[in-house]
mmCIF file of C-alpha atoms and ligand atoms in Angstrom:
data_model
loop_
_atom_site.group_PDB
_atom_site.id
_atom_site.type_symbol
_atom_site.label_atom_id
_atom_site.label_comp_id
_atom_site.label_asym_id
_atom_site.label_seq_id
_atom_site.Cartn_x
_atom_site.Cartn_y
_atom_site.Cartn_z
ATOM 1 C CA MET A 1 6.526 111.839 33.597
ATOM 2 C CA SER A 2 4.719 110.803 36.003
ATOM 3 C CA GLN A 3 4.249 112.284 39.589
ATOM 4 C CA THR A 4 3.201 109.797 41.150
ATOM 5 C CA LEU A 5 6.857 107.922 40.634
ATOM 6 C CA PRO A 6 8.908 107.827 43.889
ATOM 7 C CA SER A 7 11.756 110.230 44.095
ATOM 8 C CA ALA A 8 14.611 108.408 43.445
ATOM 9 C CA ALA A 9 12.855 106.795 39.887
ATOM 10 C CA GLU A 10 12.396 110.324 39.176
ATOM 11 C CA ALA A 11 15.450 111.712 39.591
ATOM 12 C CA CYS A 12 17.009 108.487 37.484
ATOM 13 C CA LEU A 13 14.646 109.233 34.735
ATOM 14 C CA ALA A 14 16.085 112.737 34.770
ATOM 15 C CA ASP A 15 19.590 111.623 35.005
ATOM 16 C CA LEU A 16 19.064 109.468 32.135
ATOM 17 C CA ALA A 17 17.732 112.074 30.111
ATOM 18 C CA ALA A 18 20.061 114.810 30.789
ATOM 19 C CA HIS A 19 22.967 112.121 29.920
ATOM 20 C CA LEU A 20 21.309 109.987 26.795
ATOM 21 C CA PRO A 21 20.532 110.563 23.597
ATOM 22 C CA PRO A 22 16.950 110.659 23.014
ATOM 23 C CA ALA A 23 16.838 107.519 21.012
ATOM 24 C CA ALA A 24 18.513 105.668 23.740
ATOM 25 C CA LEU A 25 15.632 106.142 25.988
ATOM 26 C CA LEU A 26 12.049 105.700 26.003
ATOM 27 C CA THR A 27 9.629 105.911 28.501
ATOM 28 C CA GLY A 28 6.075 105.767 29.178
ATOM 29 C CA ALA A 29 4.093 104.721 25.984
ATOM 30 C CA ASP A 30 6.988 104.960 23.983
ATOM 31 C CA VAL A 31 8.746 101.534 25.404
ATOM 32 C CA PRO A 32 7.356 98.950 22.584
ATOM 33 C CA ALA A 33 4.988 96.174 23.605
ATOM 34 C CA ARG A 34 7.639 93.672 23.036
ATOM 35 C CA ASN A 35 10.000 94.617 25.862
ATOM 36 C CA LEU A 36 7.354 94.452 28.637
ATOM 37 C CA GLN A 37 7.837 90.494 28.275
ATOM 38 C CA ASP A 38 9.829 88.308 27.212
ATOM 39 C CA ALA A 39 9.037 84.278 25.585
ATOM 40 C CA SER A 40 7.742 82.895 28.761
ATOM 41 C CA PHE A 41 4.185 83.565 28.844
ATOM 42 C CA LEU A 42 4.369 85.513 32.296
ATOM 43 C CA PRO A 43 2.111 88.543 32.520
ATOM 44 C CA PRO A 44 4.021 92.119 30.554
ATOM 45 C CA VAL A 45 5.331 95.032 33.146
ATOM 46 C CA ARG A 46 5.684 98.030 31.889
ATOM 47 C CA PRO A 47 9.490 99.196 32.960
ATOM 48 C CA LEU A 48 10.428 102.605 34.914
ATOM 49 C CA ALA A 49 12.080 103.103 31.030
ATOM 50 C CA LEU A 50 13.709 101.365 27.868
ATOM 51 C CA VAL A 51 17.664 102.087 27.819
ATOM 52 C CA ARG A 52 18.685 101.218 24.837
ATOM 53 C CA PRO A 53 22.746 102.251 24.071
ATOM 54 C CA ASP A 54 24.442 101.435 20.987
ATOM 55 C CA SER A 55 27.751 101.383 22.330
ATOM 56 C CA ALA A 56 29.451 100.190 25.453
ATOM 57 C CA LYS A 57 30.084 103.541 26.604
ATOM 58 C CA GLY A 58 26.807 104.188 26.399
ATOM 59 C CA VAL A 59 25.716 100.877 28.935
ATOM 60 C CA ALA A 60 28.086 102.167 31.294
ATOM 61 C CA GLU A 61 26.371 105.096 31.246
ATOM 62 C CA ALA A 62 23.150 103.773 31.755
ATOM 63 C CA MET A 63 24.795 101.421 34.537
ATOM 64 C CA ARG A 64 26.077 104.149 36.370
ATOM 65 C CA ILE A 65 23.549 106.579 36.686
ATOM 66 C CA CYS A 66 21.019 103.434 37.511
ATOM 67 C CA ALA A 67 23.463 102.261 40.191
ATOM 68 C CA GLY A 68 23.412 106.002 41.495
ATOM 69 C CA HIS A 69 20.031 105.955 42.283
ATOM 70 C CA ARG A 70 19.590 102.629 43.195
ATOM 71 C CA ILE A 71 17.327 101.422 40.400
ATOM 72 C CA PRO A 72 17.528 98.152 39.190
ATOM 73 C CA VAL A 73 18.284 97.278 35.980
ATOM 74 C CA VAL A 74 17.231 94.131 33.572
ATOM 75 C CA PRO A 75 19.221 93.246 30.569
ATOM 76 C CA GLN A 76 17.342 92.293 27.360
ATOM 77 C CA GLY A 77 18.735 90.193 24.653
ATOM 78 C CA GLY A 78 16.629 88.999 21.828
ATOM 79 C CA LEU A 79 13.803 88.502 24.653
ATOM 80 C CA THR A 80 13.624 84.547 23.510
ATOM 81 C CA GLY A 81 14.398 83.251 27.050
ATOM 82 C CA LEU A 82 11.433 80.798 28.782
ATOM 83 C CA ALA A 83 12.359 81.565 32.473
ATOM 84 C CA GLY A 84 11.289 84.884 32.554
ATOM 85 C CA GLY A 85 14.788 86.512 33.599
ATOM 86 C CA ALA A 86 14.420 89.708 30.368
ATOM 87 C CA ARG A 87 10.994 90.423 31.230
ATOM 88 C CA PRO A 88 11.022 93.664 33.264
ATOM 89 C CA ILE A 89 10.725 93.892 37.055
ATOM 90 C CA GLU A 90 8.086 97.056 38.862
ATOM 91 C CA GLY A 91 10.210 99.907 39.007
ATOM 92 C CA ALA A 92 13.271 98.569 37.019
ATOM 93 C CA VAL A 93 15.067 100.194 34.097
ATOM 94 C CA ALA A 94 15.010 97.422 30.975
ATOM 95 C CA LEU A 95 17.906 97.671 29.677
ATOM 96 C CA SER A 96 17.835 96.560 25.773
ATOM 97 C CA LEU A 97 21.285 95.864 23.697
ATOM 98 C CA GLU A 98 19.055 95.373 20.344
ATOM 99 C CA ARG A 99 20.734 98.527 19.136
ATOM 100 C CA PHE A 100 24.314 97.720 20.259
ATOM 101 C CA SER A 101 24.435 94.681 17.176
ATOM 102 C CA GLY A 102 27.485 94.019 14.731
ATOM 103 C CA ILE A 103 30.334 92.034 14.043
ATOM 104 C CA GLU A 104 33.447 93.978 14.528
ATOM 105 C CA GLU A 105 35.663 91.472 13.596
ATOM 106 C CA ILE A 106 36.611 87.804 11.680
ATOM 107 C CA ASP A 107 40.225 86.748 12.670
ATOM 108 C CA PRO A 108 40.457 83.990 9.607
ATOM 109 C CA ASP A 109 44.344 83.483 11.544
ATOM 110 C CA SER A 110 43.038 82.882 15.176
ATOM 111 C CA ALA A 111 39.215 81.652 13.927
ATOM 112 C CA THR A 112 37.830 83.574 15.924
ATOM 113 C CA VAL A 113 34.942 86.641 15.669
ATOM 114 C CA THR A 114 34.417 89.638 17.827
ATOM 115 C CA VAL A 115 30.892 90.728 17.904
ATOM 116 C CA ARG A 116 28.534 93.349 19.916
ATOM 117 C CA ALA A 117 26.227 91.369 22.409
ATOM 118 C CA GLY A 118 23.059 92.710 20.451
ATOM 119 C CA THR A 119 24.547 90.457 17.273
ATOM 120 C CA PRO A 120 21.554 88.177 16.452
ATOM 121 C CA LEU A 121 23.370 84.812 16.460
ATOM 122 C CA GLU A 122 22.012 83.779 12.932
ATOM 123 C CA ALA A 123 23.788 86.750 12.078
ATOM 124 C CA ILE A 124 27.066 85.891 13.195
ATOM 125 C CA GLN A 125 26.446 82.322 11.831
ATOM 126 C CA ARG A 126 25.980 83.846 8.563
ATOM 127 C CA ALA A 127 29.100 86.175 8.722
ATOM 128 C CA ALA A 128 31.078 83.354 9.705
ATOM 129 C CA ASP A 129 29.821 80.809 6.908
ATOM 130 C CA ASP A 130 30.938 83.667 4.177
ATOM 131 C CA ALA A 131 34.039 83.590 5.713
ATOM 132 C CA GLY A 132 34.670 79.917 5.656
ATOM 133 C CA PHE A 133 34.115 79.291 9.049
ATOM 134 C CA PHE A 134 31.469 77.527 11.011
ATOM 135 C CA VAL A 135 29.534 78.601 14.566
ATOM 136 C CA ALA A 136 29.170 75.386 16.376
ATOM 137 C CA LEU A 137 26.278 77.416 18.511
ATOM 138 C CA ASP A 138 22.532 76.979 17.303
ATOM 139 C CA LEU A 139 19.074 77.191 18.641
ATOM 140 C CA GLY A 140 15.726 77.207 17.102
ATOM 141 C CA ALA A 141 15.479 81.404 18.414
ATOM 142 C CA ARG A 142 18.281 81.889 16.095
ATOM 143 C CA GLY A 143 16.824 84.550 14.078
ATOM 144 C CA SER A 144 16.111 86.737 17.313
ATOM 145 C CA CYS A 145 18.103 85.073 20.321
ATOM 146 C CA GLN A 146 21.463 87.686 20.667
ATOM 147 C CA ILE A 147 24.860 86.716 21.623
ATOM 148 C CA GLY A 148 24.432 88.690 24.959
ATOM 149 C CA GLY A 149 21.317 86.698 25.674
ATOM 150 C CA ASN A 150 23.379 82.887 24.644
ATOM 151 C CA LEU A 151 25.768 83.945 26.895
ATOM 152 C CA ALA A 152 24.060 85.068 30.115
ATOM 153 C CA THR A 153 21.507 82.071 29.912
ATOM 154 C CA ASN A 154 24.991 79.749 28.746
ATOM 155 C CA ALA A 155 22.462 78.278 26.235
ATOM 156 C CA GLY A 156 23.161 74.582 24.452
ATOM 157 C CA GLY A 157 20.951 74.246 21.409
ATOM 158 C CA ASN A 158 20.858 71.954 19.000
ATOM 159 C CA ARG A 159 24.672 70.931 18.536
ATOM 160 C CA VAL A 160 25.840 71.063 22.399
ATOM 161 C CA ILE A 161 26.206 67.239 22.693
ATOM 162 C CA ARG A 162 29.101 67.552 20.038
ATOM 163 C CA TYR A 163 30.475 71.173 20.601
ATOM 164 C CA GLY A 164 29.329 72.302 24.183
ATOM 165 C CA MET A 165 27.740 75.380 25.647
ATOM 166 C CA ALA A 166 27.688 78.442 24.720
ATOM 167 C CA ARG A 167 30.364 79.859 26.984
ATOM 168 C CA GLU A 168 32.737 77.018 26.150
ATOM 169 C CA MET A 169 33.383 79.462 22.863
ATOM 170 C CA VAL A 170 34.574 82.379 24.548
ATOM 171 C CA LEU A 171 37.497 83.820 24.493
ATOM 172 C CA GLY A 172 37.117 87.097 26.095
ATOM 173 C CA LEU A 173 34.468 89.700 27.086
ATOM 174 C CA GLU A 174 34.350 93.010 27.318
ATOM 175 C CA TYR A 175 31.702 93.698 29.988
ATOM 176 C CA VAL A 176 29.949 96.460 32.364
ATOM 177 C CA LEU A 177 29.247 95.093 35.877
ATOM 178 C CA PRO A 178 26.291 96.589 37.565
ATOM 179 C CA THR A 179 28.691 99.379 39.496
ATOM 180 C CA ALA A 180 29.183 100.426 36.025
ATOM 181 C CA ARG A 181 32.643 99.474 35.953
ATOM 182 C CA SER A 182 33.865 98.049 32.520
ATOM 183 C CA SER A 183 36.658 95.890 31.314
ATOM 184 C CA PRO A 184 39.085 96.322 28.217
ATOM 185 C CA ALA A 185 38.871 93.178 26.207
ATOM 186 C CA SER A 186 36.594 92.041 23.502
ATOM 187 C CA THR A 187 33.868 89.223 23.245
ATOM 188 C CA ARG A 188 35.433 86.304 20.808
ATOM 189 C CA CYS A 189 33.649 83.063 20.227
HETATM 190 C C1 FAD B 1 12.409 78.661 19.302
HETATM 191 C C2 FAD B 1 12.922 78.442 20.708
HETATM 192 C C3 FAD B 1 14.153 77.610 20.989
HETATM 193 C C4 FAD B 1 14.774 77.773 22.184
HETATM 194 N N1 FAD B 1 15.617 76.785 21.828
HETATM 195 C C5 FAD B 1 16.581 77.045 22.790
HETATM 196 C C6 FAD B 1 17.890 75.964 23.107
HETATM 197 O O1 FAD B 1 18.063 74.890 22.147
HETATM 198 N N2 FAD B 1 18.734 75.873 24.046
HETATM 199 C C7 FAD B 1 18.623 76.751 25.086
HETATM 200 O O2 FAD B 1 19.707 77.134 25.958
HETATM 201 N N3 FAD B 1 17.435 77.864 25.113
HETATM 202 C C8 FAD B 1 16.738 77.884 24.021
HETATM 203 N N4 FAD B 1 16.014 78.351 24.217
HETATM 204 C C9 FAD B 1 15.713 79.390 24.994
HETATM 205 C C10 FAD B 1 16.203 80.635 24.437
HETATM 206 O O3 FAD B 1 16.185 81.189 23.109
HETATM 207 C C11 FAD B 1 17.706 81.203 24.847
HETATM 208 O O4 FAD B 1 17.788 81.420 26.444
HETATM 209 C C12 FAD B 1 18.772 82.485 24.542
HETATM 210 O O5 FAD B 1 20.107 81.885 25.082
HETATM 211 C C13 FAD B 1 18.043 83.278 24.979
HETATM 212 O O6 FAD B 1 18.646 84.601 24.580
HETATM 213 P P1 FAD B 1 18.020 86.163 24.311
HETATM 214 O O7 FAD B 1 19.074 87.305 23.707
HETATM 215 O O8 FAD B 1 16.738 85.656 23.920
HETATM 216 O O9 FAD B 1 17.846 86.849 25.820
HETATM 217 P P2 FAD B 1 16.980 86.955 26.566
HETATM 218 O O10 FAD B 1 15.642 86.393 26.530
HETATM 219 O O11 FAD B 1 16.502 88.609 26.068
HETATM 220 O O12 FAD B 1 17.398 87.228 28.220
HETATM 221 C C14 FAD B 1 17.905 85.879 28.606
HETATM 222 C C15 FAD B 1 18.279 86.484 29.906
HETATM 223 O O13 FAD B 1 19.669 86.816 29.504
HETATM 224 C C16 FAD B 1 19.891 88.409 29.943
HETATM 225 N N5 FAD B 1 20.369 88.835 28.742
HETATM 226 C C17 FAD B 1 20.510 89.127 27.658
HETATM 227 N N6 FAD B 1 21.292 89.884 27.045
HETATM 228 C C18 FAD B 1 22.016 90.183 28.058
HETATM 229 C C19 FAD B 1 23.376 90.910 27.962
HETATM 230 N N7 FAD B 1 23.736 91.867 26.937
HETATM 231 N N8 FAD B 1 24.073 91.338 29.257
HETATM 232 C C20 FAD B 1 23.674 90.871 30.261
HETATM 233 N N9 FAD B 1 22.458 89.626 30.531
HETATM 234 C C21 FAD B 1 21.713 89.631 29.550
HETATM 235 C C22 FAD B 1 18.689 88.733 30.386
HETATM 236 O O14 FAD B 1 18.399 89.628 31.504
HETATM 237 C C23 FAD B 1 17.652 87.282 30.538
HETATM 238 O O15 FAD B 1 18.080 87.409 32.186
HETATM 239 C C24 FAD B 1 15.108 78.881 22.539
HETATM 240 C C25 FAD B 1 13.479 79.342 23.047
HETATM 241 C C26 FAD B 1 13.155 79.831 21.911
HETATM 242 C C27 FAD B 1 11.794 80.666 21.499
#
């Protein structure tokens, strides 16, 4: 932990370290180079820390701590965004959803899939395909982009004219607000 950090940043890092498992918190040189930028070609920025929760509870805990210390948080999905939205800003915590990944349920009766925010789009397409369904959302970054990033950006993609934008495919969301308040529902698309 650097001694040159402002006291709020020091306190936030200490709080994160005290409440998150070691695998969910990376700081300093341990933050992978890929998390310093997205696909926008803007110069890299090293975040105060990289938080990598593997559950909605972990996301809420990280948000609660950062909000309490008034430290900004930059969510990161697959880092394929071209507008710089997932690139860290100075003094912010980067919140990667990469460990919060996986298909929770495919319901054939309602033709819905319930997935975690960090699930790559291509994994959802494949799982749906294996179950005899079709996910209309598709973009060139399918192997890297995550459903959370697709919804945050309201991605269009290759089939947007026929099937519409990403958010039009969503029936429900489980979310964590910047205040750390969370919802009970699940993401279905
Ligand atoms: C080859 C290529 C092809 C592309 N084709 C298209 C296309 O056809 N149509 C299109 O619309 N875009 C396209 N894009 C842009 C990009 O892939 C999309 O914007 C995609 O939806 C971003 O998803 P991501 O997971 O990579 O998000 P990131 O780049 O990681 O993040 C994008 C934004 O979403 C926020 N975010 C990410 N995850 C979450 C989350 N779980 N909760 C809250 N906020 C979150 C980030 O803070 C950031 O502001 C393309 C990009 C590439 C490289």
